[in-house]
Coordinates of C-alpha atoms in Angstrom, one line a residue:
X1 CA 89.1 93.3 92.4
X2 CA 91.2 95.7 95.1
X3 CA 91.2 99.2 94.6
X4 CA 94.5 101.0 95.5
X5 CA 96.2 104.2 95.3
X6 CA 99.9 105.1 94.2
X7 CA 101.9 108.2 94.6
X8 CA 103.9 108.0 91.8
X9 CA 104.0 105.8 88.4
X10 CA 107.1 105.6 86.5
X11 CA 106.8 103.7 83.4
X12 CA 109.7 101.2 82.4
X13 CA 109.2 100.5 78.6
X14 CA 113.2 101.3 78.0
X15 CA 114.8 98.1 78.7
X16 CA 118.0 99.7 80.2
X17 CA 115.7 101.8 82.5
X18 CA 113.9 98.8 84.0
X19 CA 117.1 96.8 84.4
X20 CA 119.1 100.2 86.4
X21 CA 115.7 100.6 88.5
X22 CA 115.7 96.8 89.5
X23 CA 119.4 96.6 90.0
X24 CA 119.5 99.8 92.2
X25 CA 116.6 98.6 94.6
X26 CA 118.3 95.9 95.4
X27 CA 121.6 97.3 95.9
X28 CA 120.1 100.2 97.9
X29 CA 118.2 97.9 100.0
X30 CA 119.0 98.3 103.5
X31 CA 116.0 96.1 105.6
X32 CA 114.6 93.8 102.9
X33 CA 114.0 92.9 99.5
X34 CA 111.4 90.3 97.8
X35 CA 111.2 89.4 94.3
X36 CA 108.7 87.2 92.1
X37 CA 109.9 85.8 88.8
X38 CA 108.6 83.1 86.3
X39 CA 112.3 81.7 85.8
X40 CA 115.9 82.9 86.1
X41 CA 118.0 82.4 83.4
X42 CA 122.3 81.9 84.2
X43 CA 123.2 84.8 81.7
X44 CA 124.4 88.4 82.6
X45 CA 121.2 89.4 83.7
X46 CA 120.2 86.3 85.7
X47 CA 123.6 85.9 87.4
X48 CA 124.1 89.9 88.4
X49 CA 120.8 89.8 89.9
X50 CA 121.5 86.8 92.0
X51 CA 124.8 88.2 92.8
X52 CA 123.3 91.5 94.3
X53 CA 120.8 89.7 96.2
X54 CA 123.5 87.6 97.7
X55 CA 125.5 90.9 98.5
X56 CA 122.3 92.4 100.0
X57 CA 122.1 89.1 102.2
X58 CA 125.6 89.5 103.3
X59 CA 124.9 93.1 104.4
X60 CA 122.4 91.9 106.8
X61 CA 119.3 92.7 104.2
X62 CA 116.6 90.1 104.4
X63 CA 116.1 88.6 100.9
X64 CA 113.0 86.8 99.5
X65 CA 113.2 85.2 95.9
X66 CA 110.4 83.5 94.4
X67 CA 110.9 81.5 91.4
X68 CA 107.9 79.5 89.5
X69 CA 109.2 75.7 89.5
X70 CA 107.5 74.7 85.9
X71 CA 108.7 78.2 84.7
X72 CA 112.3 77.1 85.6
X73 CA 112.0 73.8 84.2
X74 CA 111.2 75.5 81.0
X75 CA 113.8 78.0 81.2
X76 CA 116.3 75.4 81.8
X77 CA 115.8 74.0 78.2
X78 CA 117.5 77.3 77.1
X79 CA 120.5 76.7 79.3
X80 CA 123.4 73.9 79.0
X81 CA 124.0 71.4 81.6
X82 CA 126.8 73.5 82.9
X83 CA 124.7 76.7 83.0
X84 CA 122.0 74.7 85.1
X85 CA 124.7 73.6 87.5
X86 CA 125.9 77.1 87.9
X87 CA 122.7 78.6 88.5
X88 CA 121.9 75.8 91.4
X89 CA 125.1 76.5 92.9
X90 CA 124.1 80.7 92.8
X91 CA 120.6 79.7 94.6
X92 CA 122.3 77.5 97.1
X93 CA 124.8 80.1 98.1
X94 CA 121.7 82.5 98.3
X95 CA 120.0 80.1 100.5
X96 CA 123.3 79.2 102.8
X97 CA 123.3 82.9 103.8
X98 CA 119.9 82.8 105.3
X99 CA 118.0 84.0 102.1
X100 CA 114.3 82.5 101.7
X101 CA 114.4 81.0 98.1
X102 CA 110.9 79.5 97.3
X103 CA 110.5 77.4 94.2
X104 CA 106.6 77.2 93.8
X105 CA 104.7 74.1 93.1
X106 CA 101.2 73.8 93.1
X107 CA 99.5 71.4 95.4
X108 CA 97.8 69.2 93.2
X109 CA 99.9 66.3 91.2
X110 CA 97.7 67.3 88.0
X111 CA 98.5 70.9 88.5
X112 CA 102.2 70.7 88.6
X113 CA 102.2 68.1 85.7
X114 CA 99.9 70.6 83.4
X115 CA 102.1 73.3 84.0
X116 CA 100.6 74.9 87.1
X117 CA 102.1 77.9 88.8
X118 CA 102.9 81.5 89.3
X119 CA 103.6 84.0 86.6
X120 CA 103.6 87.0 88.5
X121 CA 106.6 89.6 88.5
X122 CA 107.1 92.0 91.8
X123 CA 110.1 93.3 93.5
X124 CA 109.8 95.5 96.4
X125 CA 112.2 97.2 99.2
X126 CA 111.8 98.6 102.1
X127 CA 112.1 102.1 100.4
X128 CA 108.7 102.0 99.2
X129 CA 109.3 101.1 95.7
X130 CA 107.7 98.4 93.8
X131 CA 108.5 97.3 90.1
X132 CA 105.4 95.7 88.5
X133 CA 105.4 94.3 85.2
X134 CA 106.0 91.4 82.7
X135 CA 109.9 90.8 82.9
X136 CA 111.8 88.0 83.6
X137 CA 115.5 87.6 84.9
X138 CA 117.1 86.9 81.7
X139 CA 118.6 88.5 78.6
X140 CA 115.9 87.8 76.3
X141 CA 113.8 90.3 78.8
X142 CA 116.2 93.1 78.4
X143 CA 118.0 92.8 75.4
X144 CA 115.4 91.0 73.4
X145 CA 111.8 90.8 73.6
X146 CA 109.5 94.3 74.4
X147 CA 108.5 94.1 77.9
X148 CA 106.5 96.6 80.2
X149 CA 106.9 97.4 83.4
X150 CA 106.3 100.3 86.2
X151 CA 107.8 101.5 89.1
X152 CA 105.1 102.3 91.6
X153 CA 105.3 104.4 94.9
X154 CA 102.6 104.9 97.7
X155 CA 100.2 102.0 99.2
X156 CA 99.8 100.0 96.4
X157 CA 103.4 98.8 97.2
X158 CA 102.2 97.2 100.3
X159 CA 98.9 95.9 98.4
X160 CA 101.4 94.2 95.9
X161 CA 103.7 92.6 98.9
X162 CA 100.7 91.3 100.6
X163 CA 99.8 89.5 97.5
X164 CA 103.0 87.9 97.3
X165 CA 101.4 85.3 99.8
X166 CA 98.9 84.5 97.1
X167 CA 101.2 83.3 94.6
X168 CA 103.4 81.3 96.9
X169 CA 105.3 83.2 98.7
X170 CA 105.9 84.4 102.0
X171 CA 105.9 87.6 103.8
X172 CA 107.2 88.9 107.1
X173 CA 104.7 91.0 108.8
X174 CA 107.3 93.6 110.3
X175 CA 108.0 94.1 106.4
X176 CA 104.5 95.4 105.6
X177 CA 104.5 97.6 108.8
X178 CA 107.6 98.9 107.7
X179 CA 106.0 99.8 104.4
X180 CA 103.3 101.5 106.0
X181 CA 105.7 103.6 107.6
X182 CA 107.2 105.1 104.2
X183 CA 103.5 105.5 102.5
X184 CA 102.7 109.1 101.9
X185 CA 98.8 108.4 101.7
X186 CA 98.0 112.1 101.2
X187 CA 99.7 112.5 97.7
X188 CA 98.4 109.1 96.5
X189 CA 95.6 110.3 94.1
X190 CA 96.4 107.8 91.5
X191 CA 93.7 105.5 91.7
X192 CA 94.4 101.9 90.0
X193 CA 92.4 98.6 90.5
X194 CA 94.6 95.4 91.1
X195 CA 93.6 92.2 89.7
X196 CA 95.0 89.1 91.2
X197 CA 94.0 85.4 90.5
X198 CA 95.8 82.1 91.2
X199 CA 93.4 79.2 89.8
X200 CA 96.0 76.8 91.5
X201 CA 94.1 77.7 94.7
X202 CA 90.6 76.9 93.2
X203 CA 90.8 73.8 91.7
X204 CA 90.6 70.2 93.3
X205 CA 92.6 67.0 92.5
X206 CA 91.9 67.5 88.8
X207 CA 93.6 70.6 88.7
X208 CA 92.5 72.5 85.4
X209 CA 91.1 69.6 83.6
X210 CA 87.3 69.8 83.5
X211 CA 87.7 73.4 85.7
X212 CA 85.0 75.8 85.0
X213 CA 85.6 78.2 87.9
X214 CA 85.7 82.0 87.3
X215 CA 89.1 83.9 86.9
X216 CA 88.8 87.6 87.8
X217 CA 91.4 88.6 85.4
X218 CA 89.9 87.1 82.4
X219 CA 86.5 88.3 83.1
X220 CA 87.6 92.1 83.8
X221 CA 89.0 92.0 80.5
X222 CA 85.8 90.8 78.9
X223 CA 84.2 93.3 80.6
X224 CA 86.5 96.0 79.4
X225 CA 86.4 94.4 75.8
X226 CA 82.5 94.5 76.0
X227 CA 82.3 98.3 76.8
X228 CA 84.6 99.4 74.5
X229 CA 83.4 102.0 72.1
X230 CA 86.3 103.0 69.5
X231 CA 89.5 101.4 70.2
X232 CA 91.1 98.1 71.7
X233 CA 94.9 97.8 71.2
X234 CA 96.4 94.7 73.0
X235 CA 100.3 93.3 73.4
X236 CA 100.9 89.9 74.7
X237 CA 103.9 87.3 74.1
X238 CA 101.3 84.7 71.9
X239 CA 98.1 85.5 71.5
X240 CA 96.0 82.6 72.0
X241 CA 93.4 83.4 74.7
X242 CA 90.5 81.4 76.0
X243 CA 86.9 81.5 74.0
X244 CA 85.7 84.0 76.1
X245 CA 88.0 86.5 75.2
X246 CA 88.3 85.5 71.6
X247 CA 84.4 86.1 71.3
X248 CA 84.5 89.6 73.1
X249 CA 87.3 90.6 70.4
X250 CA 85.7 89.2 67.5
X251 CA 82.3 90.9 69.0
X252 CA 83.9 94.3 69.4
X253 CA 85.6 94.0 66.0
X254 CA 82.0 93.6 64.0
X255 CA 80.2 96.2 65.9
X256 CA 82.9 99.0 64.7
X257 CA 85.7 98.9 67.0
X258 CA 89.3 98.9 66.2
X259 CA 90.7 96.0 67.3
X260 CA 94.6 95.7 67.1
X261 CA 96.7 92.8 68.6
X262 CA 100.6 93.1 68.8
X263 CA 102.5 89.4 69.7
X264 CA 105.5 87.6 68.7
X265 CA 106.2 86.2 65.4
X266 CA 107.4 82.6 65.2
X267 CA 110.9 83.5 64.8
X268 CA 111.3 85.4 68.1
X269 CA 111.0 81.7 70.1
X270 CA 113.8 79.7 68.6
X271 CA 113.0 76.9 70.9
X272 CA 109.8 75.9 69.5
X273 CA 107.0 77.2 66.9
X274 CA 104.4 75.9 69.1
X275 CA 103.3 78.7 70.7
X276 CA 102.8 80.7 67.4
X277 CA 101.0 77.6 66.2
X278 CA 98.6 78.0 68.8
X279 CA 98.0 81.6 68.2
X280 CA 97.6 81.0 64.5
X281 CA 94.9 78.7 65.3
X282 CA 92.4 81.7 65.9
X283 CA 93.9 84.1 63.1
X284 CA 91.1 83.1 60.5
X285 CA 88.2 83.7 63.0
X286 CA 89.7 87.1 64.2
X287 CA 91.0 88.3 60.6
X288 CA 87.5 87.4 59.5
X289 CA 86.1 89.8 62.2
X290 CA 87.9 92.2 61.5
X291 CA 90.8 91.9 64.0
X292 CA 94.4 93.8 62.9
X293 CA 97.1 91.1 63.9
X294 CA 101.0 92.2 64.3
X295 CA 103.8 90.0 64.6
X296 CA 107.0 91.1 66.3
X297 CA 110.0 89.6 64.8
X298 CA 112.2 90.1 68.0
X299 CA 109.3 89.2 70.4
X300 CA 106.6 90.9 72.2
X301 CA 106.4 90.1 75.9
X302 CA 104.8 92.7 77.4
X303 CA 100.9 92.7 78.4
X304 CA 99.1 95.6 77.8
X305 CA 95.6 96.4 77.0
X306 CA 94.6 100.2 75.9
X307 CA 90.5 100.6 76.2
X308 CA 89.5 103.7 74.0
X309 CA 92.8 105.6 75.1
X310 CA 90.8 106.2 78.3
X311 CA 91.8 102.7 80.4
X312 CA 94.6 100.4 80.8
X313 CA 95.5 97.3 82.5
X314 CA 99.1 96.0 82.8
X315 CA 101.2 93.3 84.0
X316 CA 101.9 89.2 83.8
X317 CA 98.7 88.2 82.2
X318 CA 99.2 86.7 78.7
X319 CA 96.2 86.1 76.3
X320 CA 96.5 82.3 76.5
X321 CA 94.8 79.3 78.4
X322 CA 97.7 79.0 80.8
X323 CA 96.9 82.3 81.9
X324 CA 93.3 81.6 82.6
X325 CA 93.7 78.1 84.1
X326 CA 96.9 77.1 85.0
X327 CA 99.3 80.2 86.0
X328 CA 98.7 83.0 89.0
X329 CA 98.6 86.3 87.3
X330 CA 98.4 89.9 88.2
X331 CA 97.2 93.0 86.6
X332 CA 96.9 96.7 87.5
X333 CA 94.1 98.8 86.0
X334 CA 93.6 102.5 85.7
X335 CA 91.9 105.3 83.5
X336 CA 94.4 107.8 84.9
X337 CA 96.3 109.9 82.0
X338 CA 99.2 109.0 83.9
X339 CA 98.6 105.5 83.3
X340 CA 97.0 105.5 79.9
X341 CA 99.3 108.0 78.2
X342 CA 102.6 106.1 78.5
X343 CA 100.6 103.0 76.9
X344 CA 99.1 105.1 74.6
X345 CA 102.6 106.2 73.5
X346 CA 103.9 102.6 73.6
X347 CA 101.2 101.5 70.9
X348 CA 102.1 104.4 68.7
X349 CA 105.5 103.3 68.4
X350 CA 104.8 99.6 67.8
X351 CA 102.2 100.6 64.9
X352 CA 105.3 102.4 63.6
X353 CA 108.2 100.3 64.2
X354 CA 109.4 97.8 61.1
X355 CA 109.7 94.9 63.5
X356 CA 105.6 94.6 63.5
X357 CA 104.7 93.0 60.4
X358 CA 100.9 92.5 60.0
X359 CA 99.4 89.1 59.4
X360 CA 97.0 88.9 56.3
X361 CA 95.0 85.9 54.8
X362 CA 97.5 86.2 52.1
X363 CA 100.4 86.0 54.2
X364 CA 98.7 82.9 55.8
X365 CA 98.6 81.5 52.3
X366 CA 102.0 82.5 51.5
X367 CA 103.2 80.4 54.5
X368 CA 105.4 77.3 54.0
X369 CA 103.0 74.2 53.1
X370 CA 105.0 72.2 56.0
X371 CA 104.1 75.0 58.4
X372 CA 100.2 75.2 57.0
X373 CA 99.7 71.5 57.5
X374 CA 101.1 71.6 61.2
X375 CA 98.5 74.7 62.4
X376 CA 95.6 72.7 60.9
X377 CA 97.0 69.5 62.9
X378 CA 98.0 70.9 65.9
X379 CA 95.6 74.1 66.0
X380 CA 93.0 71.7 68.1
X381 CA 95.5 71.1 70.8
X382 CA 96.5 74.9 71.3
X383 CA 95.0 75.1 75.0
X384 CA 98.5 73.2 75.7
X385 CA 100.7 74.5 74.0

């Protein structure tokens, strides 16, 4: 992990606040703006951001947009053919204007076929500000699901931009030097760890098939879960983690640690219930260990881990196999109260919110027979769902 410092950390749990922050950064940029996302939807948010990036480029700003190829293909399922064509036209306009628009695809064929890509969401401008978190450029992220991002200042901004290369993007050295000129290192007293892993760079021609390499983000999360003494609170899109994380959480619950997981209800993703089925495959084991699981009917897309109210990690890492062996993911972690207190407030809100419904053995027994059967039949294939 990389130890870095920030001079400011502003939580962006409120959806309108994050959108205003992102849009203002682009509209006020005078030298450069970098933005990475998993996918862009052709809706009011995607179109508005791409239009703002085009306007920035036309006034002389260096614009760099990184989109994941597999993620964009998945997002395209939600769009009509006309919307997909209109989105392609907007991206072509950006390229013609001189913007760098990169669609990330891993080097190996099997990686591409099996969903390899990059899932990190970073936005940086020459003003010395970065937005880092879970949101994509879509209506779902700003009017539907819960998301968590933060606005950051200080040396952490340059570190985030440097890491843009590891997720498939390109960075101009003068822009990194420019950021160094706006850092207030003396005021940067908030210590963070930055965890980044792109498993696609660690694999051979077989991609994730048979890969047993280490993922820094997964390993660090296991370490923190193992060290928990009182309470572990987690949010994820659909909670379907790799075996090491399942085992660590079950062990924590059995030794008396309060473990609560907040993730999405099957109704939150109308296109398919496969992601929920993959998550539900672990329900019996986790419930049996004493883990409390809550499903958000609107959708939980934030990625937060709060341990003992004293340490927090947040960013792009979903608790799923893809985050471990197919997708570049990043998290920031800190024990500073300026980072932990906003997360604790979020979990207090989630615990009280009526959209979050607790999963119990009884509620599972009450599922429709067809859904119970699909859970049994498809659960063993959860790695790919």
